[in-house]
Structures are given as C-alpha cells and as structure tokens.
Coordinates of C-alpha atoms and ligand atoms in Angstrom, one line a residue:
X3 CA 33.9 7.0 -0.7
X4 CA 30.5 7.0 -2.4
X5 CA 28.1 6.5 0.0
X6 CA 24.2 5.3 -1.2
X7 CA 21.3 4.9 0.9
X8 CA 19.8 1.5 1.2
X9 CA 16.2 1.0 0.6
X10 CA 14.1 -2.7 1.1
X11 CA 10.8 -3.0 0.3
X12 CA 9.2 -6.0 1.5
X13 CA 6.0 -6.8 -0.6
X14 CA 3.8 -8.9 -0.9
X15 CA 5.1 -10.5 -3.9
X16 CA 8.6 -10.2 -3.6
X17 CA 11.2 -8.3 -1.6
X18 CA 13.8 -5.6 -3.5
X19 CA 16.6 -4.0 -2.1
X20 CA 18.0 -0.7 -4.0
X21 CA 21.0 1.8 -3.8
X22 CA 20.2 5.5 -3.6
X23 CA 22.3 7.8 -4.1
X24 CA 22.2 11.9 -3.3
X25 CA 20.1 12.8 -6.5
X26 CA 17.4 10.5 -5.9
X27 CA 18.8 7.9 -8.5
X28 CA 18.4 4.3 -8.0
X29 CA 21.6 3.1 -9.3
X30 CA 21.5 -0.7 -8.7
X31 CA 18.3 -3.0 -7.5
X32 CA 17.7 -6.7 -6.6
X33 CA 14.8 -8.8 -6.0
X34 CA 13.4 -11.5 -4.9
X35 CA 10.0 -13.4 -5.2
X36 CA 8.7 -14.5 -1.9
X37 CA 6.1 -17.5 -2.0
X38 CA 2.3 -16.8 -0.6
X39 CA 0.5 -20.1 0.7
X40 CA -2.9 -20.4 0.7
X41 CA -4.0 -23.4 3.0
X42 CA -7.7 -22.6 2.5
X43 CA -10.4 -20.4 0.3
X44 CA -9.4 -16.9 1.6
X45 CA -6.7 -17.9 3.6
X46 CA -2.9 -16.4 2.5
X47 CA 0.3 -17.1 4.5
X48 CA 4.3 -16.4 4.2
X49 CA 6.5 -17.9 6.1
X50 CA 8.1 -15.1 8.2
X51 CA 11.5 -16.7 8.3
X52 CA 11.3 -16.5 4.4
X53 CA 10.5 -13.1 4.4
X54 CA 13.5 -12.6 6.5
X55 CA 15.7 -14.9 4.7
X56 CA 14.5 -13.0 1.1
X57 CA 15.9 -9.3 2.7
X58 CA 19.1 -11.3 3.3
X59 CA 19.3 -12.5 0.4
X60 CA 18.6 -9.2 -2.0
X61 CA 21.0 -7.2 -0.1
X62 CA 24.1 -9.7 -0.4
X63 CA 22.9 -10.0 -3.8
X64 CA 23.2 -6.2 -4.3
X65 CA 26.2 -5.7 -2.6
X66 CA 28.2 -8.1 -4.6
X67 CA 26.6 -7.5 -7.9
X68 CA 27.5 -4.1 -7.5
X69 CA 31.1 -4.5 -5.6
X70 CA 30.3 -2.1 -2.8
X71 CA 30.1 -2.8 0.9
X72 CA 28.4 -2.1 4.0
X73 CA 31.1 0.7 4.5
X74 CA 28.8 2.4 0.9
X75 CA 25.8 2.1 2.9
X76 CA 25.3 5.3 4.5
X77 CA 22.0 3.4 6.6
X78 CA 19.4 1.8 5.6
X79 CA 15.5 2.9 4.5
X80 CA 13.3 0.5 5.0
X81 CA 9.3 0.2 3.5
X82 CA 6.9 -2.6 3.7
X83 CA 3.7 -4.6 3.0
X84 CA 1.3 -3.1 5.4
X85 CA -0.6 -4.9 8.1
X86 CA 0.6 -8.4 7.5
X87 CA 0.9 -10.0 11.1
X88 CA 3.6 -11.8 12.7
X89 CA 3.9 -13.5 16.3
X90 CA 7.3 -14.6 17.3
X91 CA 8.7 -15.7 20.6
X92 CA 11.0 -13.3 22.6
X93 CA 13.6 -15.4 23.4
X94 CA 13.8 -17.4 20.5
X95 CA 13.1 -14.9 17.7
X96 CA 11.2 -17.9 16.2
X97 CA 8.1 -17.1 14.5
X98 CA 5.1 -19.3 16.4
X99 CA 2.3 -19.0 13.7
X100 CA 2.6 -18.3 9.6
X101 CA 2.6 -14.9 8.7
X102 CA -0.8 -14.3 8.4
X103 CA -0.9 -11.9 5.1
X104 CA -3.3 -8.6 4.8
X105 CA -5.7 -10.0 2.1
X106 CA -6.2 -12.9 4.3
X107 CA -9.7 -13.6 5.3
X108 CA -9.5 -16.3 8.1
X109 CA -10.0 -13.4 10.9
X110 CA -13.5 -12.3 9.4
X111 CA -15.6 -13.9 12.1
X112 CA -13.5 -12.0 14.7
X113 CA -14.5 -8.9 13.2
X114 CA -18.2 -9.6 12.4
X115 CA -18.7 -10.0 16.2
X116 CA -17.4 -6.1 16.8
X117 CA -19.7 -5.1 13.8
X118 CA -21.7 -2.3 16.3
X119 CA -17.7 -1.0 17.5
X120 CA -17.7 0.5 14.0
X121 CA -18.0 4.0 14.9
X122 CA -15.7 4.1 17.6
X123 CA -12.8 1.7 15.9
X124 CA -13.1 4.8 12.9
X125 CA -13.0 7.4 15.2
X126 CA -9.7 6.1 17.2
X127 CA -8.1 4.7 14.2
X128 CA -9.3 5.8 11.4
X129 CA -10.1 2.7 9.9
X130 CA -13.1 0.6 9.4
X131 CA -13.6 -3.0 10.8
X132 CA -11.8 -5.6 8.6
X133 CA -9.9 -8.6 9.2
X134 CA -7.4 -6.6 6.7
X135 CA -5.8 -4.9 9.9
X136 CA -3.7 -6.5 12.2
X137 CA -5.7 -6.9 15.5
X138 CA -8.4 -9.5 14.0
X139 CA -5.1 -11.6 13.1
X140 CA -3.7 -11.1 16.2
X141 CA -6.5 -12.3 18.1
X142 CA -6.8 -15.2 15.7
X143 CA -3.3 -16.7 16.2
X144 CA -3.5 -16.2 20.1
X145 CA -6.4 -18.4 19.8
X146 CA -5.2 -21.6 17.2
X147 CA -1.9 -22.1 19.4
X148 CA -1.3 -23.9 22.7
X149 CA -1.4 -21.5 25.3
X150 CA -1.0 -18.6 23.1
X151 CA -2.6 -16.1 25.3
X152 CA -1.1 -17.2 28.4
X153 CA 2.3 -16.9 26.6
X154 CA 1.4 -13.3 25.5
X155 CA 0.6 -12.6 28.9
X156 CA 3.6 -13.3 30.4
X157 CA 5.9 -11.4 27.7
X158 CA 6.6 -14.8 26.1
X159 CA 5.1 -13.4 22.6
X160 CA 5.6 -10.3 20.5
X161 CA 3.6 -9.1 17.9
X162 CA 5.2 -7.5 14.9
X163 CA 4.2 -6.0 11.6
X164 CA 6.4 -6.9 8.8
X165 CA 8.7 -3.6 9.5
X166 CA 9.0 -4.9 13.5
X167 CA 9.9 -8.7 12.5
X168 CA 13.0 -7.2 10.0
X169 CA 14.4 -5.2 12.4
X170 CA 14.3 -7.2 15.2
X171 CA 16.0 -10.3 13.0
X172 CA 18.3 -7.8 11.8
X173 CA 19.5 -6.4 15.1
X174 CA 19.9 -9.6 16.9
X175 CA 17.1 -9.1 18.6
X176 CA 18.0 -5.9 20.3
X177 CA 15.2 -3.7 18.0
X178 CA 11.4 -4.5 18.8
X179 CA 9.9 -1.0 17.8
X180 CA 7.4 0.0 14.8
X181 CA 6.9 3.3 12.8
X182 CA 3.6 5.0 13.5
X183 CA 2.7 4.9 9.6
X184 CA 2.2 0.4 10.0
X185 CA 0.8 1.1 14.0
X186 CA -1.5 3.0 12.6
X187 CA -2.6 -0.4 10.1
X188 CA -3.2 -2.4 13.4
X189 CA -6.4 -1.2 14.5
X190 CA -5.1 -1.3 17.9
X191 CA -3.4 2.5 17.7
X192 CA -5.0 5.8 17.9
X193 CA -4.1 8.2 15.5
X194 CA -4.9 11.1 17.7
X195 CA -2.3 10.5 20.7
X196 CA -0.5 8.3 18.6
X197 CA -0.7 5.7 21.4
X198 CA -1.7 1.7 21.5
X199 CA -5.6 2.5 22.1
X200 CA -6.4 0.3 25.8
X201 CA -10.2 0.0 24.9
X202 CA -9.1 -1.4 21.9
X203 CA -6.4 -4.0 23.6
X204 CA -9.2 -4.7 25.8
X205 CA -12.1 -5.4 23.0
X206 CA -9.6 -7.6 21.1
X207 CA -8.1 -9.2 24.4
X208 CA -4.3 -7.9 23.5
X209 CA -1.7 -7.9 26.3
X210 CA 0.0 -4.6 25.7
X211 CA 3.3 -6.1 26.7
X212 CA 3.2 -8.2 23.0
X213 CA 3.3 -5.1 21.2
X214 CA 6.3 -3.0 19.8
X215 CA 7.7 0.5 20.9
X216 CA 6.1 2.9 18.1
X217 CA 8.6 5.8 16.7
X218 CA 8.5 8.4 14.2
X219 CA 8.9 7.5 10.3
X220 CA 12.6 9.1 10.0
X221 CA 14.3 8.3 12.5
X222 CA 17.2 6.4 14.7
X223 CA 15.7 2.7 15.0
X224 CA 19.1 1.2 16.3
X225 CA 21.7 -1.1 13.9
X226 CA 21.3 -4.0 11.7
X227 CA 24.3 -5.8 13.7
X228 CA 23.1 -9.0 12.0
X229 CA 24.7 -7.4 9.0
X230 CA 27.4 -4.9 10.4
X231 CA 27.6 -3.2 13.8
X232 CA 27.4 0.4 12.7
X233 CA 24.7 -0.1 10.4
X234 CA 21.5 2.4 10.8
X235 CA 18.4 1.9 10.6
X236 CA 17.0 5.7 9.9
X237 CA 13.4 5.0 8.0
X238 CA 10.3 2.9 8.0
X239 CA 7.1 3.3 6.6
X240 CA 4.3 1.3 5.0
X241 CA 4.6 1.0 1.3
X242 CA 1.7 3.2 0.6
X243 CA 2.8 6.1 2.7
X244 CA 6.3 5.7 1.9
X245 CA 5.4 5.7 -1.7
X246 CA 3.4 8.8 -0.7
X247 CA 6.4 10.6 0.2
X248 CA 8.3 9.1 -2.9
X249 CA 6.1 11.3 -4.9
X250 CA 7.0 14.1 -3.1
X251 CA 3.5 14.5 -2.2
X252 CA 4.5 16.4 1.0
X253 CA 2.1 19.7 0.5
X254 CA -1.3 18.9 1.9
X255 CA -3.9 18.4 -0.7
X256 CA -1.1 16.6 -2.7
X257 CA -2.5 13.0 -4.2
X258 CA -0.8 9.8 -5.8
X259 CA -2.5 6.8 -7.4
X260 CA -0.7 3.6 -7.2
X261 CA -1.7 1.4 -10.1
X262 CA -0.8 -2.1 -9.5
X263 CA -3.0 -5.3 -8.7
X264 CA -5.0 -2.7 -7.0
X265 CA -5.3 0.5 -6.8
X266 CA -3.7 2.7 -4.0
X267 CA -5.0 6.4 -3.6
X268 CA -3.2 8.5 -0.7
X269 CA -3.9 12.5 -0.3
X270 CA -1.4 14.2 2.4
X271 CA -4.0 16.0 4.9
X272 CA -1.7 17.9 7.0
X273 CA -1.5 17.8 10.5
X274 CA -5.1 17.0 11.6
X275 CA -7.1 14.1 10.3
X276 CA -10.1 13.7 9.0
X277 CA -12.7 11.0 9.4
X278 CA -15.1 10.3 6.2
X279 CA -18.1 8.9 7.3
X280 CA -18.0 7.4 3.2
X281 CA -15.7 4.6 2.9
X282 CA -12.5 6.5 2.9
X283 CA -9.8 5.4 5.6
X284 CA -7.6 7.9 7.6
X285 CA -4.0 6.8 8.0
X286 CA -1.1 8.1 9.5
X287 CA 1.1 9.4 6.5
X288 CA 4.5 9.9 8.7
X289 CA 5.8 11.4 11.7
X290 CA 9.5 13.3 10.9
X291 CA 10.7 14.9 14.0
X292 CA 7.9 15.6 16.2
X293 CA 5.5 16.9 13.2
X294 CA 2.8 13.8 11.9
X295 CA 1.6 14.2 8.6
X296 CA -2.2 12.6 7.9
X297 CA -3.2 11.0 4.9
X298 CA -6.7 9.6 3.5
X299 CA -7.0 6.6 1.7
X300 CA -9.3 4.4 -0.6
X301 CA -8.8 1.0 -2.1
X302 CA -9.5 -0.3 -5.9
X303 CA -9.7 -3.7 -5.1
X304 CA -8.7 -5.0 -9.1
X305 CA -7.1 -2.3 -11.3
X306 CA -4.5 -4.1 -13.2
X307 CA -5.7 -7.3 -12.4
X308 CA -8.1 -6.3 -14.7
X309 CA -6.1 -6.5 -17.5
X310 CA -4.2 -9.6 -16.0
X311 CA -7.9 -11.2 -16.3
X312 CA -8.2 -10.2 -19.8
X313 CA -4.7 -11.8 -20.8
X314 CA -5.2 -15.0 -18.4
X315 CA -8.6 -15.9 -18.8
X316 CA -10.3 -13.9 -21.7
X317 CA -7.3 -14.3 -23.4
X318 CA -8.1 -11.4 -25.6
X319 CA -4.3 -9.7 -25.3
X320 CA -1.0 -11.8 -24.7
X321 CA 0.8 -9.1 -22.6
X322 CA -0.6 -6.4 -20.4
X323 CA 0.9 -3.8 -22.1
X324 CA -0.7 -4.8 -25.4
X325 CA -3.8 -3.2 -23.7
X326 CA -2.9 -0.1 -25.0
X327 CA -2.6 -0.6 -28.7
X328 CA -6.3 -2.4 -28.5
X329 CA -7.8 0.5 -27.1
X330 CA -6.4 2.9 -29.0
X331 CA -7.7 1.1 -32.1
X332 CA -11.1 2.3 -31.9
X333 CA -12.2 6.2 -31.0
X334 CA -14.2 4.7 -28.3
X335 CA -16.4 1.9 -26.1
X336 CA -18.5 2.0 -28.5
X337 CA -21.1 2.6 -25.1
X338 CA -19.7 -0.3 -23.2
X339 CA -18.8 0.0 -20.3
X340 CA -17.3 -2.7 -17.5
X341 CA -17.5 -2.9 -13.8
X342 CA -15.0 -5.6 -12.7
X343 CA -16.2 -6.1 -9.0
X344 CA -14.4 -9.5 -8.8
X345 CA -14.1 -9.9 -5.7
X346 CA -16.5 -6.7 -4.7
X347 CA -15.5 -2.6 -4.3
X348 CA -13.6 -1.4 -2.9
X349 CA -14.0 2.5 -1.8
X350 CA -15.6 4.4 -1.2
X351 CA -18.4 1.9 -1.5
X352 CA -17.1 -1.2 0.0
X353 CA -19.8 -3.8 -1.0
X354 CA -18.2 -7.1 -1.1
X355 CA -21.1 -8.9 -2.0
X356 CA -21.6 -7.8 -5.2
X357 CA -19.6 -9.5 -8.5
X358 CA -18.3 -7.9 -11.9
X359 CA -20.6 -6.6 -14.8
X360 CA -20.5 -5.4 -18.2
X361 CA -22.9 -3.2 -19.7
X362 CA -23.9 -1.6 -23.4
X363 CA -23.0 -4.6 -25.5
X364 CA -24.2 -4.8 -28.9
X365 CA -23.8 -6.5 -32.2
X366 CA -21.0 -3.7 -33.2
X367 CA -18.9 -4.4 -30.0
X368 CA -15.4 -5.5 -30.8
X369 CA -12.7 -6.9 -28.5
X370 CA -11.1 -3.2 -28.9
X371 CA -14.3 -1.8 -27.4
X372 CA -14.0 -4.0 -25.0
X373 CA -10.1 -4.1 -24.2
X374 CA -10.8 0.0 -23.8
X375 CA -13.9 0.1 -21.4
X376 CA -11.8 -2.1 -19.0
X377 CA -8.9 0.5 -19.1
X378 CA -11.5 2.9 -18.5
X379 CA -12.9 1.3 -15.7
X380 CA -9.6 1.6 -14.1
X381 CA -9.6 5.5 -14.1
X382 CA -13.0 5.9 -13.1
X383 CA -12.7 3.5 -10.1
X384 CA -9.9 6.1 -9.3
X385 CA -11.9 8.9 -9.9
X386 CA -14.9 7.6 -7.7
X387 CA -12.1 7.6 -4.8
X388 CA -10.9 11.0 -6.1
X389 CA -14.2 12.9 -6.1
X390 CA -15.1 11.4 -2.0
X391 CA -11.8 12.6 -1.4
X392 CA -12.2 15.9 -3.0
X393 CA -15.6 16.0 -1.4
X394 CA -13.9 15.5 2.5
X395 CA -11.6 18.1 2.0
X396 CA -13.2 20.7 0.2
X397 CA -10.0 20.4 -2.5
X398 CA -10.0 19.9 -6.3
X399 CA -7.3 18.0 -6.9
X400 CA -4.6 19.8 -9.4
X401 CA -2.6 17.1 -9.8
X402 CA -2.5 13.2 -9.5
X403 CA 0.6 11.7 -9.1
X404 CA 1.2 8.1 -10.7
X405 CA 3.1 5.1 -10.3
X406 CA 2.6 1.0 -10.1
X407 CA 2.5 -1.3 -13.5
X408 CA -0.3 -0.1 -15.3
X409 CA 1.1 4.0 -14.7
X410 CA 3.0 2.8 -18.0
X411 CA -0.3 2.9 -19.7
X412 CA -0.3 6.2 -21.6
X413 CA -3.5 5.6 -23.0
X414 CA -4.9 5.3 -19.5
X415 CA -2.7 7.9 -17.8
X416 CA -4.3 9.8 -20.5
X417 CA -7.9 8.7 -20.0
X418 CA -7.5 9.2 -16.2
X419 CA -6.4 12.8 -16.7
X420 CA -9.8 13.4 -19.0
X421 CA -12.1 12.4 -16.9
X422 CA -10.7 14.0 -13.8
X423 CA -9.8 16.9 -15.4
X424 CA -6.7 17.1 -13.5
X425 CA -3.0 17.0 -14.4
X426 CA -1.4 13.5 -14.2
X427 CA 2.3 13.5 -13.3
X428 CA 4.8 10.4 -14.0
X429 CA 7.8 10.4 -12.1
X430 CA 11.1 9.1 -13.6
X431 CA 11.8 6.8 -11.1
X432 CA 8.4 4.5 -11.0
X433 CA 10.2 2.9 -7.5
X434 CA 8.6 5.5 -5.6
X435 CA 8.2 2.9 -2.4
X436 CA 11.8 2.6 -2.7
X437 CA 12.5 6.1 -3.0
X438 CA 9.9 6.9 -0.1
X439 CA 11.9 4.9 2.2
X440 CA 15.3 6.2 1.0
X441 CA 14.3 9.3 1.5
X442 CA 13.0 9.1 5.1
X443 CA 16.3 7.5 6.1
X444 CA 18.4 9.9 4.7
X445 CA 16.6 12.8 6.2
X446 CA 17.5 11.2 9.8
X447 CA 21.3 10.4 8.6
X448 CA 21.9 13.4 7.2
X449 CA 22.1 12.1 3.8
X450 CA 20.0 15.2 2.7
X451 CA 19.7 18.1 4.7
X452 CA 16.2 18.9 4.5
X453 CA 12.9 18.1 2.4
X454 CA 13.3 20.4 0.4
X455 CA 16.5 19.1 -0.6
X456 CA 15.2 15.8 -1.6
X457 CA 11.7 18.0 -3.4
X458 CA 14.9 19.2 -5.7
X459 CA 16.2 15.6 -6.3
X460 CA 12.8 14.5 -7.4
X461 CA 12.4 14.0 -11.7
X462 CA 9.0 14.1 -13.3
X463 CA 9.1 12.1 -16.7
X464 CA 5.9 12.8 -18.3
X465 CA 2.6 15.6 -17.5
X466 CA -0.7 14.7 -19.3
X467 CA -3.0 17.2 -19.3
X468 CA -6.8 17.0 -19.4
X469 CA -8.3 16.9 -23.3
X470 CA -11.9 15.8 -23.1
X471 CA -14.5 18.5 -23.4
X472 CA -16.5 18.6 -20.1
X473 CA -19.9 17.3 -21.9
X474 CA -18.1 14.0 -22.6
X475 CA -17.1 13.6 -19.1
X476 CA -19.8 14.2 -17.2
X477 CA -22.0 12.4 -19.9
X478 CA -19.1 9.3 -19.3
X479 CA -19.3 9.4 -15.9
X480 CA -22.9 9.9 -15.5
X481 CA -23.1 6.1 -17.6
X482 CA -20.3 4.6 -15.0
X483 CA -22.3 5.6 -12.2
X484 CA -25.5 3.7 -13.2
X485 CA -23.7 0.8 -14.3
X486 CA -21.8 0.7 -10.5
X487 CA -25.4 0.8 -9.5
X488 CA -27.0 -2.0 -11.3
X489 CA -23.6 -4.4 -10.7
X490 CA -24.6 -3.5 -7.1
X491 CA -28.1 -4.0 -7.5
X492 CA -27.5 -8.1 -8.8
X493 CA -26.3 -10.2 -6.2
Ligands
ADP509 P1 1.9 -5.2 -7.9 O1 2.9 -4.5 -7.2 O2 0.5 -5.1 -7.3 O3 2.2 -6.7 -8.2 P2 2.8 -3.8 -10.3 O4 3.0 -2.4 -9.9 O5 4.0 -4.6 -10.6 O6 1.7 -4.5 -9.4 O7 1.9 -3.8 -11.6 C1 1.4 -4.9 -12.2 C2 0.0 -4.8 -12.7 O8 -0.1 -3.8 -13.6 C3 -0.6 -6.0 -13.3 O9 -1.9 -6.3 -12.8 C4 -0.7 -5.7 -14.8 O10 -1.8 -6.3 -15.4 C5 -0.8 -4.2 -14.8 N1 0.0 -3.7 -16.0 C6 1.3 -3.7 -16.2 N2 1.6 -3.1 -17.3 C7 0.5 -2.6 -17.8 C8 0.1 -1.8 -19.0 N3 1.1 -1.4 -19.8 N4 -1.2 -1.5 -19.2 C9 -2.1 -1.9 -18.3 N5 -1.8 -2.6 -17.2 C10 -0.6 -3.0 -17.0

C-alpha cells in the first residue's frame, strides 16, 4: 500500500495539510484560510477552536480528494505559527481566552516593566524582550480572566503553543507536550539545559504546572486518536525551523531566507549557540535524537508586503508578480532608493519608532525606478541580516537558500545574489515548511532511514549566481546604509 507522510502547517493565515511521499514530493495539498480578529489597534486574535476545527477540516478534505485513508498515512509531521499563545482548561479542553496571535501587541506593557531583565532574558533564551514571545501573553491572559491565576495554580489551566493545543485536541486529550524548537519561542525556556527557566516562571509569575512536557523535534509524541488510534505523531517544529530543515540546511553555516509578508532568515549554528549582542535572536533549530541543532535568526518586518503596498495603495502594479517586469524595464533606480520601515525594523536594528522613507527622487524618476528600488530594498534588508550574521560567526555565507512568495521573483532572487555575492538556491518544492515537518516525522517512523537519505530526496530548481562587479555593490550598499540612517534619524 502506498504509504505518504502527512504534514499540517498551521499559519497564521491559513492551515494546509500535504501528502509526502519517499522522494520528497508533495503529491496532494489542501488549505484552508483561518480568520484573524483584531478587537483593538495592535491587538490580533484566532479563535483556537477554529484553528483546531481548520486542521480537521484540511485533512478530511485531503483524504477524500485524494481517496486515500488514514491506513496511507504512515504518521503525521506537524509545523506551525510560532509563539502564538493558547490557555485552555484541563478538563474541558476548552480554550478560556482567544488565541492571542504573535504580532499581537496588547502584552507590550508587561514587557516594558522587565526592560533592565534584557541581558539575562538573552542570555537564557536567546531572545530579546517582546510581547512577540509567549510569556508576556501568558501573563496577560492570567490577568483579564476571573481567577485565572488561581486556576493556573491549581493545574486547572494549561498553556499551549499552537503545536501543544493540536495535539492535545487531536489525542483526546491524552498529549500535552511541545517540541523544543516553539519552547524555545516562549521566553520562559533555556536554550542551554533545554529546561522551563524557574527565574523566568518567577519574573513572569507562571505556575510551572500550566506548561507542556518539552520533547525533541522528531520524535514519538503519542496518537491522533481523535482521527484513528494508531495514528503517530513523529514531528513538530516551528514553521521557521522546520522550513530550515526543508531546505536541507542541516550543515552548520547553512542559511535560508524566507520571503513572504516578512522576511525570515535562519543560519544552522551547530551544537552550541551563540548570543549576538546586535539584534540577532538565538533559537533552538531542532533536537533529533539526543543531538540539538542551534539556529540564529533576524526578522524583516515588510518584505513582500512591500510590493502588496505598491499594488493596494500606490496602485502602481495590479498583481505582485507584475513587479518584475517594471523593474526590469529600466537598467536601474535611477539613484532611488526606498526604506519601507512601515511599521519600524526589524533586525538587526530593531527601531520601531522610526517610519518608511524614500530617497534620491528626481524629475527623471519613473514608476519603474521606483517599482525596482522597492524590490531592492527587499534584498538589502536581507543582506543587513546576512552581513550581522556573517559577522557572529566569522562565516561568509556561500549560499542562501530561498523560499516564500516573493522567492518567485527572479529579478530579485537575482538582485539578492549581486549584492551578496553569494549563490542563491531555489528549491523545487517552495513548501519547504511542509517538507520540514515531513521530514522530521519520517525520520522518527522510519519513513527514511537517515538525513542523509532525505539530503538525496531534496530538488534544487534554479542557482543564481552573483553578476554585479564588486564597485557597484559596495557603492549600492554604501547608499542603502545612509538612507537606513536618515529614515532612522526622522521620527
Ligand atoms: P505569507 O506566508 O507571509 O502570507 P507568502 O509566502 O504567501 O507570504 O508570499 C506572499 C508575499 O509575497 C506577498 O507579500 C506578496 O506581495 C509577495 N509576492 C508574491 N509573489 C511575488 C512576486 N512575484 N514578486 C514580488 N513579491 C511577490
């Protein structure tokens, strides 16, 4: 019988479910949108029994679509939005709050007041102090329901990231454990003994007793007997990590670029971390067996929302991928140059105070110019994470791996190759979160023997290869940098 792993990614737009099978081929996919609520400015919600009702819903919609069933499934693979926080009551499996979603705001104040913990939260964690992570969330929906710490107290209340609520719906409430890749998103866990931190439970006021059992990435989780009672779960990871190992980026030194909304850039650091004192965050990248890969990370805030923004409200293009075609129009900016800190930057320089810019305008500058320094500005925000990573490790990067939306840019992939003067790899399957997850389950099951198996089953589709002669760069990048510095400057 042919036998496929299943991978669900749960994002924060919508929820897929795909079938793997043994060469790395996703042979059948569903999806489904899953709503975001936004009560107030800053403030974004899901409804956690949505979210569980949308993985439901893809996987019957796969399995009959497709006329396999669970007896296909050789276990399940499962990846998800990272840090989005969930508290649920024990007994009922009901959740007691909204999800409270990672770009949500409402916990800022919670984190302002630990503002001097900084250097010890980075040092434990890895992270920096944001109500993006778990543990400000947490603490905020202990405090807006009736008795909610009490209740946490007495093992009333779990806490679970998105990966923790799935699996405990989907076992019947017999699974309440986590994967160290989404503790490691909570703030709460230390990436060095890979253990829920006490001084941290205690700054944040956290009974330990709420949180879940954390595990390795590949490994035996227990069965989705909500589904069928020999169903395995054998993977979980955060979508960034698991789209890490997706890539294949399993060497250390090895680098992807997500290019979505945002911008996600991941480097495998091997066994020991590495804390930047510059704006970089150190993650957990996975734990298979007893071995824990590390991983750094920085954040674009607005990549392809940049070109969304150019479509929706400059209404120069009428489809994202038109982008391409306008830029390659002229043989360049023409001198202009755009720095769309919408909402601020992200890494390495983290200012959220500051607001987009454009420089270098003149009476020649044409909507092509234009359409092409914002595609620019989408590489060289990478590159500006790039170049602090390369400076922590002491590594040129070789090669960036790509995926997300805008990775279908060739004009950009190309562009972000020049000015990095690296190689930039497209995969052939861009569903590298899938894959990721897909991958980590089957190496538990059995599915694939080994990883370097599953470094055999993974296709690249297209190499671009650096062009620009080294003058132009640095004389390009040189210009970025002072515009980054005078949007910084206004505020
Ligand atoms: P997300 O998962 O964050 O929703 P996706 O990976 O689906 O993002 O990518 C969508 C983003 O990529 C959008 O912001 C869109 O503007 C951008 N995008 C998609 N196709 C292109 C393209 N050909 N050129 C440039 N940007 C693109």
């Amino acid at each position: 019988m042919e036998k496929f792993i299943l991978a669900i990614d749960q994002g924060t737009t919508s929820t897929r479910a795909s079938l793997v099978d043994k060469e790395g081929n996703i042979v059948a996919k569903a999806q489904q949108e899953v709503k975001c609520l936004f009560p107030f400015d800053g403030w974004v919600e899901q409804d956690a029994n949505e979210v569980f009702v949308s993985v439901l819903n893809v996987i019957n919609d796969l399995l009959v679509r497709t006329n396999f069933t669970f007896e296909n499934i050789d276990s399940i693979g499962l990846s998800n939005q990272r840090e989005t926080t969930i508290i649920f009551d024990k007994k009922t499996g009901m959740p007691v709050y909204n999800a409270l979603v990672w770009q949500s705001r409402q916990s800022a104040y919670i984190c302002d007041a630990i503002k001097d913990k900084t250097d010890f939260v980075k040092e434990k964690t890895g992270l920096i102090i944001n109500p993006y992570f778990s543990a400000s969330k947490i603490r905020f929906i202990l405090d807006h329901i009736e008795n909610g710490q009490e209740r946490a107290e007495k093992g009333e209340l779990l806490f679970g990231t998105i990966d923790t609520w799935i699996m405990y719906k989907i076992s019947r409430h017999k699974i309440f454990k986590t994967d160290v890749t989404n503790a490691s998103r909570t703030m709460l866990f230390n990436i060095h003994t890979l253990k829920w931190e006490d001084d941290l439970l205690k700054l944040f006021n956290i009974p330990k007793c709420m949180l879940p059992e954390v595990c390795p990435s590949s490994y035996y989780f227990g069965n989705a007997s909500f589904l069928s009672d020999d169903l395995k779960i054998c993977g979980v990871a955060g979508d960034q990590q698991a789209a890490l190992f997706g890539q294949n980026c399993i060497h250390e030194g090895d680098v992807k670029s997500t290019y979505g909304t945002g911008c996600f850039v991941l480097m495998n650091i091997g066994e020991k971390p590495i804390i930047d004192k510059n704006g970089l965050i150190t993650t957990i990248a996975w734990k298979i067996k007893d071995k824990v890969a590390y991983a750094i990370e920085g954040s674009v805030f607005v990549a392809g929302a940049s070109i969304q923004w150019l479509r929706d409200q400059m209404r120069m293009i009428k489809s994202a991928a038109e982008s391409e075609n306008y830029a390659r129009r002229v043989n360049d900016t023409l001198g202009v140059y755009v720095v769309p800190a919408f909402t601020g930057l992200g890494a390495p320089y983290w200012d959220d105070d500051c607001r987009g810019a454009i420089f270098g305008l003149t009476r020649g500058t044409k909507k092509e110019h234009f359409i092409r320094a914002t595609l620019n500005s989408i590489a060289l925000q990478t590159k500006d994470v790039i170049d602090e990573m390369s400076k922590v490790t002491k590594k040129k990067i070789e090669i960036l791996r790509v995926d997300g939306g805008a990775s279908e840019n060739s004009y950009l992939m190309q562009f972000q190759s020049d000015i990095l003067n690296s190689e930039v790899d497209l995969p052939k399957n861009l569903e590298t979160t899938s894959l990721g997850a897909a991958y980590l389950a089957g190496l538990e099951s059995g599915f694939w023997k080994d990883i370097e198996e599953i470094s055999k089953v993974h296709k690249i589709n297209k190499k671009y290869f650096p062009s620009l002669d080294e003058k132009e760069v640095s004389e390009i990048t040189k210009k970025w940098k002072k515009a980054v510095e005078a949007t910084r400057v206004f505020k």
